[in-house]
Amino acid sequence: MSEPTPIKTIAAKPMGMRYHATVAHVVGQALKRHGVTHIFGQSLPSMVHLVGESLGITQVAYRQENTGGYMADAYARTTGKAAVITAQNGPAAAILVAPLAEALKASIPIVALVQEVARDQTDRNAFQELNHTDVFSSCAKWVRTVNVASRIEDYIDMAFTAATSGRPGPAVLMLPADLLTEPYESNGERTQCLGHFPLDRIAPDQDRIAEAAKLLAEAKRPLVIAGGGVHVSGGAQALADLQENCSLPIATTVMGKGAVDETHPLSVGVVGYFMGTYSRTRYLREMVTDADVIMLIGNRTNQNGSDSWSLYPKDAKYIHIDIDPSEIGRNYEATVRLLGDAKLSLEALTAELGKLDLSVREDARSSVEGQIAEGKEKHAAESKVVREATGTPVRPERLMQELDARIGTDDVVVADASYSSIWIANYLTARSVGSRFLTPRGLAGLGWGFPMAMGVKVGNPDKRVIALVGDGGFAHAWAELETASRMGINVVVMVLNNQILGYQIHAENIKFGAHTTAVYFSPVDHAGIAESCGLNGIRVETADEIGAALDAALANDKTTLIDVRTDPNAYPPISAFES
């Protein structure tokens, strides 16, 4: 079989020079100016990709737009840069909705460039024509169509500004197919890079900072609960400084995990809807329920994070830091509203607390540290039976203990939604400030873990990336194994293979005393699927095989899938399951 004919790229002149080209060339130059080095996309808009490659922008060609969107999301989360993804009009654009909705809820900047039908074909039932504005209006901060060549740079800049400023999120720009090939001359005068986030940092009112500092300094039982907004802001070190300098205990949500070093004596761990038997924070629940002052940072106080709004005390005073004013006090009335960037807010608050008498905090520190240590010791003793289980099928807690012993402070661990996120939150340890444990908790959809791991690796090629996924969720993203092989994206994929939809069957049994037939799967050789794509596959049947499999996978230079036969009766410590 003969080799395919190479596609000729279209040359574009360097930035800063006047040139005669097309609108697509101007798009490429603008992306380059905004620091774009990778575009997640298939073929369309073809001209954008052709020009991008001529400018040194790498195309990461996914198999489906939804998984491509998850790659872009994780790329942005771990690089501090807005991710760019492309899609064709119609069905391809429509399946971008789920990843953009996740990015909207989780405050992740993505710029989606979606090809639109030619301008003279609008409203004529052109091929795959769709009202994209309506499609994207619920899952993006900003949706526009550019119809005039002379406005292309204006709209590209507006898209990046919308995505990276304020509360970050997705922006969608529709590009008519015929517009992209239209001749257009740019003067190359624009120099601003708008592709990083937070683009503009805003500090809260100083009087409110002083009010919040006084509350924290004088509180009897204060607690800080940090959400994913701390990571988005890059505020982990500022949070750690507040913890140490002001003797404040810090808990996190699932998305906030890693914002503080969990080995610090004032680190509580992850709190939320899984604080039942075997949970790392089971015996620390009272630190939340009995708190008299709670400071929330980048925390949406959503259902899972608050255990269906039953965990946070109703009579506590709340200090709420967020970049989005509509989130402050959403579910718990804020005594002090601190509207601003998390990093700047924390720095200002630590400085203000440094001016006050912190003897109350310092006197209580030893007792608080003792309470946290005792709670963690009780968890360790209670969970030993599952963490060191030797039976078959494998207990997920045993798998997590083996992984926890091997991950370094610079590694990134990514979970799928459902049980995988819970295992990571409870059984892996953040051992440094700013550690990253990525979980899709904006909408918490299945199938996102593996492609998110790929996106992390694209943006962080020197980091080791490990994905934990269930067999139910992984089936949504099998096709991207071929992408990992073709693109040389090296991650470790651990599939918890219990042949059921775990959360579904367990929740249905608890709620209704029965379950639907859809919760069962036929046996699948996931390691074999990986091998058929030219990757490495390892099958694990017993607990004593886990360590060697992990060592081999972490040392390999291409993606390795570890297919672990796990216990279908292993319940995570979800509080609602306790009854």
Coordinates of C-alpha atoms in Angstrom, one line a residue:
M1 CA 0.0 0.0 0.0
S2 CA 1.5 3.3 -1.0
E3 CA 2.0 6.2 1.4
P4 CA -0.6 9.0 1.3
T5 CA 0.3 12.2 -0.4
P6 CA 1.5 14.7 2.2
I7 CA -0.8 17.8 2.7
K8 CA 1.0 21.0 1.8
T9 CA 0.8 23.6 4.5
I10 CA 0.1 27.2 3.7
A11 CA 2.9 29.5 4.5
A12 CA 2.3 32.5 6.7
K13 CA 4.6 35.4 7.5
P14 CA 5.9 36.0 11.0
M15 CA 4.0 38.2 13.4
G16 CA 4.6 41.9 13.2
M17 CA 4.8 42.0 9.4
R18 CA 2.2 43.1 7.0
Y19 CA 1.1 40.3 4.8
H20 CA -1.5 39.4 2.1
A21 CA -3.3 36.2 3.1
T22 CA -6.7 34.9 4.2
V23 CA -8.8 35.3 7.3
A24 CA -7.5 31.9 8.3
H25 CA -4.0 33.2 8.3
V26 CA -5.1 36.0 10.6
V27 CA -6.7 33.5 12.9
G28 CA -3.5 31.5 13.1
Q29 CA -1.4 34.6 13.8
A30 CA -3.8 35.7 16.5
L31 CA -3.7 32.2 18.2
K32 CA 0.1 32.3 18.1
R33 CA 0.0 35.8 19.7
H34 CA -2.2 34.4 22.5
G35 CA 0.4 31.7 23.3
V36 CA -1.4 28.8 21.7
T37 CA 0.9 25.9 21.1
H38 CA -1.7 23.1 20.7
I39 CA -5.1 23.0 19.1
F40 CA -7.4 20.1 19.9
G41 CA -9.3 19.3 16.8
Q42 CA -10.1 17.0 13.8
S43 CA -10.1 18.3 10.3
L44 CA -12.4 21.3 10.4
P45 CA -12.0 24.2 10.1
S46 CA -9.3 22.8 7.8
M47 CA -7.8 26.2 6.9
V48 CA -7.3 27.0 10.6
H49 CA -5.4 23.7 11.2
L50 CA -3.3 24.0 8.0
V51 CA -2.3 27.5 8.9
G52 CA -1.7 26.5 12.5
E53 CA 0.7 23.7 11.5
S54 CA 2.6 26.2 9.3
L55 CA 3.1 28.4 12.4
G56 CA 4.3 25.5 14.6
I57 CA 1.0 24.9 16.4
T58 CA 0.5 21.2 17.1
Q59 CA -2.8 19.6 16.2
V60 CA -4.0 17.0 18.7
A61 CA -6.5 15.0 16.6
Y62 CA -9.0 13.4 18.9
R63 CA -11.5 10.8 17.8
Q64 CA -14.6 12.5 19.1
E65 CA -15.4 16.1 20.0
N66 CA -16.6 15.3 23.5
T67 CA -13.4 13.5 24.5
G68 CA -11.4 16.2 22.7
G69 CA -13.2 18.7 24.9
Y70 CA -12.1 16.8 28.0
M71 CA -8.5 16.9 26.8
A72 CA -8.7 20.6 26.3
D73 CA -10.2 21.1 29.7
A74 CA -7.4 19.2 31.5
Y75 CA -4.8 21.0 29.4
A76 CA -6.1 24.3 30.6
R77 CA -6.4 23.2 34.2
T78 CA -2.7 22.3 34.4
T79 CA -1.0 24.8 32.2
G80 CA -2.6 28.1 33.2
K81 CA -3.4 28.7 29.5
A82 CA -6.7 28.8 27.7
A83 CA -7.2 25.7 25.6
V84 CA -8.3 25.9 22.0
I85 CA -10.6 23.3 20.4
T86 CA -12.2 23.2 17.0
A87 CA -15.3 21.4 15.6
Q88 CA -17.3 21.2 12.4
N89 CA -20.8 22.6 12.4
G90 CA -23.8 20.4 13.2
P91 CA -23.4 17.1 15.1
A92 CA -19.7 17.6 15.8
A93 CA -20.4 21.0 17.4
A94 CA -23.4 19.5 19.3
I95 CA -21.2 17.0 21.1
L96 CA -19.0 19.7 22.4
V97 CA -21.8 20.7 24.8
A98 CA -20.9 18.3 27.6
P99 CA -17.2 19.2 27.9
L100 CA -18.0 22.9 27.6
A101 CA -20.7 22.6 30.3
E102 CA -18.1 21.0 32.6
A103 CA -15.7 23.8 31.9
L104 CA -18.4 26.4 32.6
K105 CA -19.3 24.9 36.0
A106 CA -15.7 24.3 36.9
S107 CA -14.5 27.7 35.7
I108 CA -12.0 26.4 33.0
P109 CA -11.2 28.6 30.0
I110 CA -11.7 27.0 26.6
V111 CA -11.9 28.8 23.3
A112 CA -13.9 26.8 20.8
L113 CA -13.6 27.7 17.1
V114 CA -16.6 26.1 15.4
Q115 CA -16.9 26.1 11.6
E116 CA -20.2 27.6 10.5
V117 CA -21.9 27.1 7.1
A118 CA -21.0 29.6 4.4
R119 CA -22.7 33.0 4.8
D120 CA -24.8 32.8 1.7
Q121 CA -26.1 29.4 2.8
T122 CA -27.5 30.5 6.1
D123 CA -31.1 29.5 6.8
R124 CA -31.2 27.4 3.6
N125 CA -30.9 24.0 5.2
A126 CA -27.3 23.7 4.2
F127 CA -25.5 20.5 5.1
Q128 CA -25.4 20.1 8.9
E129 CA -26.7 23.6 9.5
L130 CA -27.8 24.1 13.1
N131 CA -28.6 27.1 15.3
H132 CA -25.3 26.9 17.1
T133 CA -26.0 30.0 19.2
D134 CA -28.9 28.3 20.9
V135 CA -26.9 25.1 21.2
F136 CA -24.0 26.8 23.1
S137 CA -25.9 29.5 25.0
S138 CA -26.4 27.3 28.0
C139 CA -22.8 26.0 28.2
A140 CA -20.6 28.9 27.4
K141 CA -19.9 32.4 28.8
W142 CA -19.8 34.0 25.4
V143 CA -21.0 32.9 21.9
R144 CA -20.5 35.0 18.7
T145 CA -20.4 34.6 15.0
V146 CA -17.9 36.7 13.0
N147 CA -19.2 37.6 9.5
V148 CA -16.9 40.4 8.5
A149 CA -13.2 39.8 7.7
S150 CA -12.1 43.1 9.1
R151 CA -13.4 42.2 12.6
I152 CA -11.6 38.8 12.9
E153 CA -8.9 40.0 15.3
D154 CA -11.5 41.8 17.3
Y155 CA -13.5 38.7 17.8
I156 CA -10.5 36.4 18.5
D157 CA -9.4 38.8 21.2
M158 CA -12.9 39.0 22.6
A159 CA -13.1 35.2 22.8
F160 CA -9.9 34.9 24.7
T161 CA -10.8 37.8 27.0
A162 CA -14.2 36.2 27.8
A163 CA -12.6 32.9 28.5
T164 CA -9.8 34.0 30.7
S165 CA -11.2 37.0 32.6
G166 CA -13.5 37.2 35.6
R167 CA -14.8 33.7 36.4
P168 CA -13.0 31.8 33.6
G169 CA -15.0 29.6 31.3
P170 CA -15.7 28.6 27.7
A171 CA -16.1 31.0 24.8
V172 CA -17.4 29.9 21.4
L173 CA -16.6 31.7 18.1
M174 CA -18.4 30.6 15.0
L175 CA -16.4 30.9 11.8
P176 CA -18.2 30.7 8.5
A177 CA -16.4 28.4 6.0
D178 CA -16.3 31.0 3.2
L179 CA -15.0 33.7 5.5
L180 CA -11.9 31.7 6.4
T181 CA -10.7 31.7 2.7
E182 CA -11.5 35.3 2.1
P183 CA -8.5 37.5 1.4
Y184 CA -7.6 39.8 4.2
E185 CA -4.6 42.0 5.1
S186 CA -3.6 42.4 8.7
N187 CA -1.3 45.2 9.8
G188 CA 0.2 42.9 12.5
E189 CA 0.1 45.7 15.1
R190 CA -1.5 43.8 17.9
T191 CA 0.9 42.4 20.5
Q192 CA -1.2 41.6 23.6
C193 CA -1.3 38.0 24.8
L194 CA -4.7 37.2 26.3
G195 CA -4.3 33.4 26.5
H196 CA -3.3 33.0 30.2
F197 CA -5.5 33.1 33.3
P198 CA -6.5 34.7 35.5
L199 CA -6.2 37.5 33.0
D200 CA -7.2 40.2 35.4
R201 CA -6.8 39.8 39.2
I202 CA -9.2 41.7 41.4
A203 CA -8.6 42.2 45.1
P204 CA -11.5 42.5 47.6
D205 CA -12.3 45.7 49.5
Q206 CA -9.8 46.2 52.2
D207 CA -12.4 47.0 54.9
R208 CA -14.0 43.6 54.3
I209 CA -10.6 41.9 54.4
A210 CA -10.2 43.5 57.9
E211 CA -13.6 42.4 59.0
A212 CA -12.9 38.8 57.8
A213 CA -9.5 38.8 59.6
K214 CA -11.0 39.9 62.9
L215 CA -13.6 37.1 62.6
L216 CA -10.9 34.4 62.0
A217 CA -8.6 35.7 64.7
E218 CA -11.3 35.7 67.4
A219 CA -13.2 32.5 66.3
K220 CA -13.3 29.6 68.7
R221 CA -13.5 26.8 66.1
P222 CA -12.7 28.2 62.7
L223 CA -12.3 26.1 59.5
V224 CA -11.3 27.0 56.0
I225 CA -12.8 24.9 53.1
A226 CA -11.0 25.4 49.9
G227 CA -12.6 24.5 46.5
G228 CA -11.3 24.2 43.0
G229 CA -11.1 28.0 42.6
V230 CA -7.9 28.0 44.6
H231 CA -6.2 26.0 41.8
V232 CA -7.8 28.1 39.1
S233 CA -6.4 31.2 40.7
G234 CA -2.9 29.6 41.3
G235 CA -3.5 30.4 45.0
A236 CA -2.2 27.2 46.6
Q237 CA 0.9 28.7 48.1
A238 CA -1.1 31.7 49.4
L239 CA -3.5 29.3 51.1
A240 CA -0.6 27.3 52.6
D241 CA 0.9 30.5 54.0
L242 CA -2.4 31.4 55.6
Q243 CA -2.6 27.9 57.2
E244 CA 0.9 28.0 58.7
N245 CA 1.2 31.7 59.6
C246 CA -2.2 32.0 61.1
S247 CA -2.7 28.5 62.6
L248 CA -5.9 27.7 60.7
P249 CA -7.1 24.2 59.9
I250 CA -7.8 23.7 56.2
A251 CA -10.2 21.2 54.5
T252 CA -10.8 21.0 50.8
T253 CA -13.5 19.9 48.4
V254 CA -12.7 17.2 45.9
M255 CA -11.7 19.7 43.2
G256 CA -9.7 21.6 45.9
K257 CA -7.7 18.5 46.8
G258 CA -4.0 19.3 46.6
A259 CA -4.4 23.0 47.4
V260 CA -2.6 22.3 50.7
D261 CA -0.2 19.6 51.7
E262 CA -2.3 16.9 53.3
T263 CA 0.5 15.8 55.5
H264 CA 0.5 19.2 57.3
P265 CA -0.8 18.8 60.8
L266 CA -3.5 21.4 60.2
S267 CA -4.8 19.7 57.0
V268 CA -8.1 18.0 57.5
G269 CA -8.5 16.4 54.1
V270 CA -11.4 16.2 51.7
V271 CA -14.9 16.8 53.2
G272 CA -18.2 16.3 51.5
Y273 CA -20.6 13.5 50.7
F274 CA -18.3 10.6 51.4
M275 CA -17.4 10.8 55.0
G276 CA -18.8 7.3 56.0
T277 CA -17.0 4.1 57.0
Y278 CA -13.4 3.9 55.8
S279 CA -13.4 7.6 54.8
R280 CA -10.2 9.5 55.7
T281 CA -12.3 12.3 57.2
R282 CA -14.9 10.2 58.9
Y283 CA -13.7 11.0 62.4
L284 CA -13.2 14.7 61.5
R285 CA -16.8 15.5 60.6
E286 CA -17.3 17.5 63.8
M287 CA -14.6 19.9 62.7
V288 CA -17.1 21.0 60.0
T289 CA -20.4 20.6 61.8
D290 CA -19.2 22.3 65.0
A291 CA -17.3 25.2 63.4
D292 CA -18.4 28.7 64.4
V293 CA -16.6 30.5 61.6
I294 CA -16.1 28.9 58.1
M295 CA -14.2 30.5 55.3
L296 CA -15.1 29.2 51.8
I297 CA -12.7 29.9 49.0
G298 CA -13.6 29.2 45.4
N299 CA -16.2 26.8 46.7
R300 CA -19.6 26.5 45.0
T301 CA -21.2 24.9 48.1
N302 CA -22.8 22.4 45.7
Q303 CA -24.7 19.3 46.7
N304 CA -21.9 16.8 46.8
G305 CA -19.4 19.1 48.4
S306 CA -21.8 19.9 51.3
D307 CA -23.3 16.4 51.6
S308 CA -26.7 17.6 50.2
W309 CA -26.3 20.8 52.2
S310 CA -26.4 18.8 55.5
L311 CA -22.7 19.1 56.4
Y312 CA -22.0 22.8 56.9
P313 CA -23.5 24.2 60.1
K314 CA -26.4 26.7 59.6
D315 CA -25.5 28.8 62.7
A316 CA -21.9 29.4 61.7
K317 CA -20.7 32.7 60.4
Y318 CA -19.4 32.5 56.8
I319 CA -16.6 34.3 55.0
H320 CA -16.9 33.6 51.3
I321 CA -14.2 34.4 48.8
D322 CA -15.1 34.0 45.1
I323 CA -14.5 35.8 41.8
D324 CA -18.2 35.3 40.9
P325 CA -20.5 37.5 43.0
S326 CA -23.4 35.1 42.3
E327 CA -21.6 32.3 44.1
I328 CA -21.0 34.2 47.3
G329 CA -23.6 33.3 49.8
R330 CA -25.5 31.1 47.3
N331 CA -26.4 28.4 49.9
Y332 CA -25.0 29.8 53.1
E333 CA -25.5 33.5 53.9
A334 CA -22.1 35.2 53.9
T335 CA -21.3 37.4 56.9
V336 CA -18.4 38.8 55.0
R337 CA -18.4 38.8 51.2
L338 CA -15.0 38.9 49.6
L339 CA -15.4 39.4 45.9
G340 CA -12.0 38.9 44.2
D341 CA -9.3 36.6 43.0
A342 CA -8.5 33.8 45.5
K343 CA -4.7 34.3 45.4
L344 CA -4.9 38.1 46.0
S345 CA -7.6 37.7 48.6
L346 CA -5.6 35.1 50.6
E347 CA -2.5 37.2 50.5
A348 CA -4.3 40.3 51.7
L349 CA -6.0 38.3 54.4
T350 CA -2.8 36.8 55.7
A351 CA -1.2 40.2 55.7
E352 CA -4.1 41.7 57.7
L353 CA -4.1 38.8 60.2
G354 CA -0.4 39.5 60.7
K355 CA -1.4 42.8 62.2
L356 CA -3.7 41.3 64.8
D357 CA -3.3 39.4 68.0
L358 CA -3.3 35.8 67.0
S359 CA -2.9 34.3 70.5
V360 CA -6.3 32.6 70.3
R361 CA -5.2 30.8 67.2
E362 CA -1.8 30.0 68.5
D363 CA -3.1 28.7 71.9
A364 CA -5.6 26.4 70.1
R365 CA -3.2 25.1 67.5
S366 CA -1.9 22.1 69.5
S367 CA -5.4 21.0 70.4
V368 CA -6.6 21.3 66.8
E369 CA -3.6 19.4 65.5
G370 CA -4.2 16.7 68.0
Q371 CA -7.8 16.4 67.0
I372 CA -6.8 16.0 63.3
A373 CA -4.1 13.5 64.1
E374 CA -6.4 11.4 66.2
G375 CA -9.1 11.4 63.4
K376 CA -6.5 10.3 60.9
E377 CA -5.2 7.6 63.2
K378 CA -8.7 6.2 63.7
H379 CA -9.2 6.1 59.9
A380 CA -5.9 4.3 59.4
A381 CA -6.8 1.7 61.9
E382 CA -10.4 1.2 60.6
S383 CA -9.4 1.1 56.9
K384 CA -6.5 -1.3 57.3
V385 CA -8.7 -4.2 56.6
V386 CA -9.5 -2.9 53.1
R387 CA -6.2 -1.2 52.4
E388 CA -4.3 -4.4 53.0
A389 CA -6.9 -6.8 51.7
T390 CA -5.4 -9.8 49.9
G391 CA -8.5 -11.5 48.5
T392 CA -9.8 -11.7 45.0
P393 CA -11.3 -9.7 43.3
V394 CA -9.1 -6.8 44.3
R395 CA -10.3 -4.2 46.7
P396 CA -10.0 -0.6 45.2
E397 CA -8.6 0.6 48.5
R398 CA -5.7 -1.9 48.2
L399 CA -5.0 -0.6 44.7
M400 CA -5.0 3.0 46.0
Q401 CA -2.6 2.2 48.7
E402 CA -0.2 0.6 46.2
L403 CA -0.5 3.7 44.0
D404 CA -0.1 6.1 46.9
A405 CA 3.2 4.6 47.8
R406 CA 4.5 5.3 44.2
I407 CA 3.2 8.7 43.2
G408 CA 5.6 11.7 43.5
T409 CA 4.8 15.3 44.4
D410 CA 5.1 16.3 40.7
D411 CA 2.8 13.5 39.4
V412 CA -0.7 14.3 38.2
V413 CA -3.5 11.8 39.0
V414 CA -6.8 12.1 37.1
A415 CA -10.0 10.4 38.0
D416 CA -13.2 9.7 36.0
A417 CA -16.4 10.7 37.7
S418 CA -18.4 8.4 40.0
Y419 CA -16.5 6.1 42.3
S420 CA -13.0 6.8 40.8
S421 CA -13.1 10.4 42.1
I422 CA -14.0 9.1 45.6
W423 CA -11.2 6.5 45.8
I424 CA -8.7 9.2 44.8
A425 CA -10.0 11.8 47.3
N426 CA -9.9 9.3 50.2
Y427 CA -6.9 7.1 49.5
L428 CA -4.3 9.2 47.7
T429 CA -2.2 11.8 49.6
A430 CA -1.3 15.3 48.5
R431 CA 2.2 15.6 49.8
S432 CA 3.1 19.1 48.5
V433 CA 1.4 22.4 48.2
G434 CA -0.4 22.7 44.8
S435 CA -0.5 19.0 44.0
R436 CA -2.9 18.2 41.2
F437 CA -5.6 15.5 41.4
L438 CA -8.0 16.2 38.6
T439 CA -11.7 15.2 38.9
P440 CA -14.5 16.2 36.6
R441 CA -16.9 17.6 39.2
G442 CA -18.5 20.4 37.3
L443 CA -21.1 18.1 35.8
A444 CA -19.3 14.9 36.8
G445 CA -19.9 12.9 33.6
L446 CA -18.6 9.4 32.8
G447 CA -15.8 8.8 30.4
W448 CA -13.8 11.9 31.1
G449 CA -10.9 10.5 33.1
F450 CA -8.7 9.0 30.3
P451 CA -9.0 11.9 27.8
M452 CA -8.4 14.4 30.6
A453 CA -5.2 12.5 31.5
M454 CA -4.2 12.8 27.8
G455 CA -4.8 16.6 27.9
V456 CA -2.7 16.9 31.0
K457 CA 0.2 15.0 29.3
V458 CA 0.0 17.2 26.2
G459 CA 0.4 20.3 28.3
N460 CA 2.9 18.8 30.7
P461 CA 5.1 16.3 28.8
D462 CA 7.6 16.0 31.6
K463 CA 5.1 14.9 34.2
R464 CA 3.9 11.4 35.0
V465 CA 0.2 11.2 34.5
I466 CA -2.0 8.4 35.9
A467 CA -5.7 8.0 35.2
L468 CA -8.1 6.0 37.4
V469 CA -11.3 5.0 35.6
G470 CA -14.1 2.5 36.0
D471 CA -14.9 0.0 33.3
G472 CA -18.3 1.7 32.8
G473 CA -16.8 5.1 32.2
F474 CA -13.9 3.9 30.2
A475 CA -16.1 2.4 27.6
H476 CA -17.1 6.0 26.7
A477 CA -13.5 6.7 25.6
W478 CA -12.0 3.5 24.3
A479 CA -11.4 5.1 20.9
E480 CA -8.9 7.6 22.3
L481 CA -6.5 4.7 22.9
E482 CA -5.7 4.9 19.2
T483 CA -5.2 8.7 19.6
A484 CA -2.7 8.0 22.4
S485 CA -0.8 5.6 20.2
R486 CA -0.8 7.8 17.1
M487 CA 0.1 11.0 19.0
G488 CA 2.6 9.3 21.3
I489 CA 0.8 10.5 24.4
N490 CA 2.1 8.5 27.3
V491 CA -0.1 8.0 30.4
V492 CA -0.9 5.2 32.8
V493 CA -4.5 4.1 32.7
M494 CA -5.9 2.0 35.6
V495 CA -9.2 0.4 34.8
L496 CA -11.3 -0.8 37.8
N497 CA -13.0 -3.7 36.1
N498 CA -15.9 -4.9 38.2
Q499 CA -18.3 -5.5 35.2
I500 CA -21.0 -3.2 36.8
L501 CA -22.0 0.4 36.9
G502 CA -21.1 0.6 40.6
Y503 CA -22.6 3.8 41.7
Q504 CA -25.8 3.0 39.8
I505 CA -26.4 -0.5 41.1
H506 CA -25.5 0.4 44.7
A507 CA -27.6 3.6 44.8
E508 CA -30.6 1.8 43.2
N509 CA -30.4 -1.1 45.7
I510 CA -30.3 1.4 48.6
K511 CA -33.1 3.6 47.3
F512 CA -35.4 1.1 45.8
G513 CA -34.4 -2.3 47.0
A514 CA -33.8 -3.4 43.4
H515 CA -31.7 -2.4 40.4
T516 CA -32.1 -2.1 36.7
T517 CA -30.6 -4.6 34.3
A518 CA -28.5 -1.9 32.6
V519 CA -26.0 -2.0 35.4
Y520 CA -24.3 -5.2 34.2
F521 CA -21.6 -5.5 31.6
S522 CA -20.2 -8.5 29.6
P523 CA -16.6 -9.4 30.3
V524 CA -14.1 -7.1 28.4
D525 CA -10.4 -7.5 28.0
H526 CA -9.3 -3.9 28.3
A527 CA -5.6 -4.8 28.3
G528 CA -6.3 -6.6 24.9
I529 CA -7.9 -3.4 23.5
A530 CA -4.9 -1.4 24.4
E531 CA -2.5 -3.9 22.9
S532 CA -4.5 -3.9 19.6
C533 CA -3.9 -0.2 19.4
G534 CA -0.1 -0.7 19.8
L535 CA 0.0 0.1 23.5
N536 CA 0.9 -1.9 26.5
G537 CA -1.7 -3.9 28.4
I538 CA -1.4 -5.6 31.8
R539 CA -4.1 -7.8 33.4
V540 CA -4.2 -7.9 37.2
E541 CA -6.2 -10.6 38.9
T542 CA -4.8 -10.6 42.5
A543 CA -3.6 -8.0 45.0
D544 CA 0.0 -9.2 45.0
E545 CA 0.2 -8.4 41.2
I546 CA -0.6 -4.7 41.6
G547 CA 2.9 -3.4 42.7
A548 CA 4.8 -5.0 39.8
A549 CA 2.1 -3.8 37.3
L550 CA 2.4 -0.2 38.5
D551 CA 6.2 -0.3 38.5
A552 CA 6.2 -1.5 34.9
A553 CA 3.6 1.0 33.7
L554 CA 5.3 4.0 35.4
A555 CA 8.6 3.1 33.9
N556 CA 7.3 2.6 30.4
D557 CA 7.7 5.1 27.5
K558 CA 4.3 4.6 26.0
T559 CA 0.7 4.4 27.4
T560 CA 0.1 1.3 29.6
L561 CA -3.3 0.1 30.5
I562 CA -3.6 -1.9 33.7
D563 CA -6.9 -3.8 33.7
V564 CA -7.7 -4.7 37.4
R565 CA -10.4 -7.1 38.3
T566 CA -12.0 -5.4 41.3
D567 CA -14.6 -6.3 43.8
P568 CA -18.1 -5.3 42.7
N569 CA -19.2 -5.2 46.3
A570 CA -16.7 -2.6 47.3
Y571 CA -18.7 0.5 48.4
P572 CA -16.9 3.8 48.7
P573 CA -17.6 5.7 52.0
I574 CA -20.6 7.6 50.7
S575 CA -22.5 9.0 53.7
A576 CA -25.9 8.2 52.2
F577 CA -24.9 4.6 51.9
E578 CA -24.4 4.3 55.6
S579 CA -28.0 3.6 56.4

